XYZ file of C-alpha atoms in Angstrom:
153
model
C 124.544 62.178 121.670
C 122.350 64.728 123.470
C 118.628 64.893 122.793
C 117.764 67.500 120.191
C 115.938 69.777 122.611
C 118.942 69.807 124.990
C 120.928 71.970 122.573
C 120.718 75.729 123.304
C 119.899 76.357 119.640
C 116.616 74.475 120.051
C 115.420 76.984 122.623
C 114.216 80.551 122.284
C 117.029 83.086 122.220
C 117.735 85.260 125.264
C 116.335 88.454 123.683
C 114.698 87.421 120.394
C 112.709 90.614 119.705
C 115.190 92.355 117.408
C 113.120 94.999 115.600
C 109.719 96.534 116.310
C 108.776 99.776 114.559
C 106.025 101.921 113.122
C 107.420 104.097 110.331
C 106.282 106.816 107.962
C 108.997 105.898 105.453
C 109.351 102.993 103.014
C 109.913 99.573 104.589
C 112.887 97.358 103.758
C 112.690 93.591 103.312
C 116.471 93.396 103.644
C 116.449 95.188 107.003
C 113.824 92.844 108.446
C 115.494 89.733 107.032
C 118.887 90.785 108.435
C 117.307 91.473 111.842
C 116.161 87.851 112.191
C 119.393 86.218 111.070
C 120.572 83.658 113.626
C 123.068 80.816 113.225
C 120.853 78.512 115.337
C 117.812 79.075 113.113
C 117.009 76.416 110.559
C 113.878 78.183 109.360
C 112.976 81.786 108.712
C 109.469 82.824 107.720
C 108.810 86.278 106.298
C 105.435 87.863 105.560
C 105.010 90.981 103.459
C 101.711 92.844 103.306
C 101.324 95.091 100.268
C 98.710 97.587 99.144
C 96.458 95.891 96.593
C 94.394 97.576 93.883
C 91.010 96.228 95.015
C 88.963 95.412 98.098
C 85.445 94.106 98.489
C 84.741 94.345 94.765
C 85.896 97.968 94.543
C 88.951 99.395 92.777
C 91.372 100.982 95.254
C 93.405 104.039 94.203
C 95.448 104.282 97.385
C 95.220 104.301 101.134
C 96.593 105.750 104.290
C 97.448 104.153 107.605
C 97.256 105.932 110.933
C 97.886 104.602 114.406
C 97.374 105.242 118.077
C 100.516 106.331 119.978
C 100.477 102.932 121.733
C 100.790 100.964 118.459
C 104.497 100.212 118.772
C 104.144 99.132 122.413
C 101.255 96.854 121.395
C 103.390 95.367 118.631
C 106.090 94.604 121.197
C 103.541 93.031 123.574
C 102.326 90.727 120.794
C 105.907 89.903 119.771
C 106.714 88.913 123.348
C 103.594 86.732 123.455
C 104.739 84.910 120.292
C 108.224 84.493 121.764
C 106.692 82.916 124.890
C 104.739 80.414 122.776
C 107.381 79.364 120.201
C 111.165 78.729 120.278
C 111.894 81.999 118.490
C 115.540 82.767 117.804
C 114.760 86.215 116.342
C 111.660 88.249 115.497
C 111.049 91.525 113.670
C 107.939 93.510 112.740
C 107.587 96.893 111.040
C 104.414 98.652 109.918
C 104.040 101.680 107.693
C 101.848 104.682 108.405
C 100.969 107.602 106.152
C 99.821 107.605 102.532
C 100.707 104.528 100.478
C 100.334 103.727 96.788
C 99.323 100.465 95.162
C 102.195 97.976 95.535
C 103.807 99.703 98.535
C 104.854 97.586 101.499
C 102.454 98.107 104.402
C 103.808 95.573 106.891
C 106.794 93.227 107.063
C 107.212 90.589 109.761
C 109.747 87.789 110.097
C 110.503 85.048 112.574
C 113.422 82.639 112.730
C 113.212 79.398 114.707
C 115.218 76.184 114.919
C 112.860 74.492 112.426
C 110.702 75.634 109.492
C 107.365 74.481 110.936
C 107.866 76.547 114.068
C 108.929 79.536 111.994
C 105.818 79.322 109.793
C 103.502 78.951 112.804
C 105.129 81.763 114.783
C 105.121 84.126 111.792
C 101.433 83.405 111.123
C 100.570 83.991 114.785
C 102.561 87.239 114.770
C 100.894 88.775 111.705
C 97.406 87.564 112.634
C 97.640 88.989 116.147
C 99.165 92.254 114.919
C 96.309 92.621 112.451
C 93.649 92.017 115.082
C 95.100 93.740 118.142
C 97.329 96.675 117.193
C 95.540 100.048 116.939
C 96.385 100.795 113.312
C 93.632 101.993 110.991
C 93.439 101.860 107.208
C 91.697 104.596 105.207
C 90.988 103.259 101.712
C 90.253 105.543 98.768
C 88.228 103.901 96.015
C 88.212 104.780 92.311
C 84.501 105.695 92.451
C 85.276 108.488 94.941
C 84.077 106.667 98.040
C 86.215 106.010 101.092
C 86.303 103.470 103.909
C 88.000 103.249 107.307
C 89.047 99.764 108.392
C 90.049 99.175 112.008
C 92.801 96.639 111.383
C 96.282 96.487 109.942
């Protein structure tokens, strides 16, 4: 019997970056989940970022996201970095821009790998790096009438 890592399914796929997008329309969990489907994947990790009703002790009424024109290219660069570090079978990441309400989906990322541990680690690396490196800015509107710009996803 061949060693586990000798099987092609244990390796990263040929072109694992399946979906990268910045959108001004509602995001779909189903679309992202379908994009990372792979018969060689034993684990799929999905992260969903939603708009919450509070931040820093303040009530949030809503927010808007805006981005630099390079945001999608930066998302792809980060995705490719994750693919180089983990045995990713498929990867997808979409981020919303425009005005969002409480409960709306702001970001959805998913990674499938041969095993669950790899999928969890790769998904965490993907969302953390997107949050810290992609030029997407959040403009929060608080219930007391104040506002705040945040320079991260």
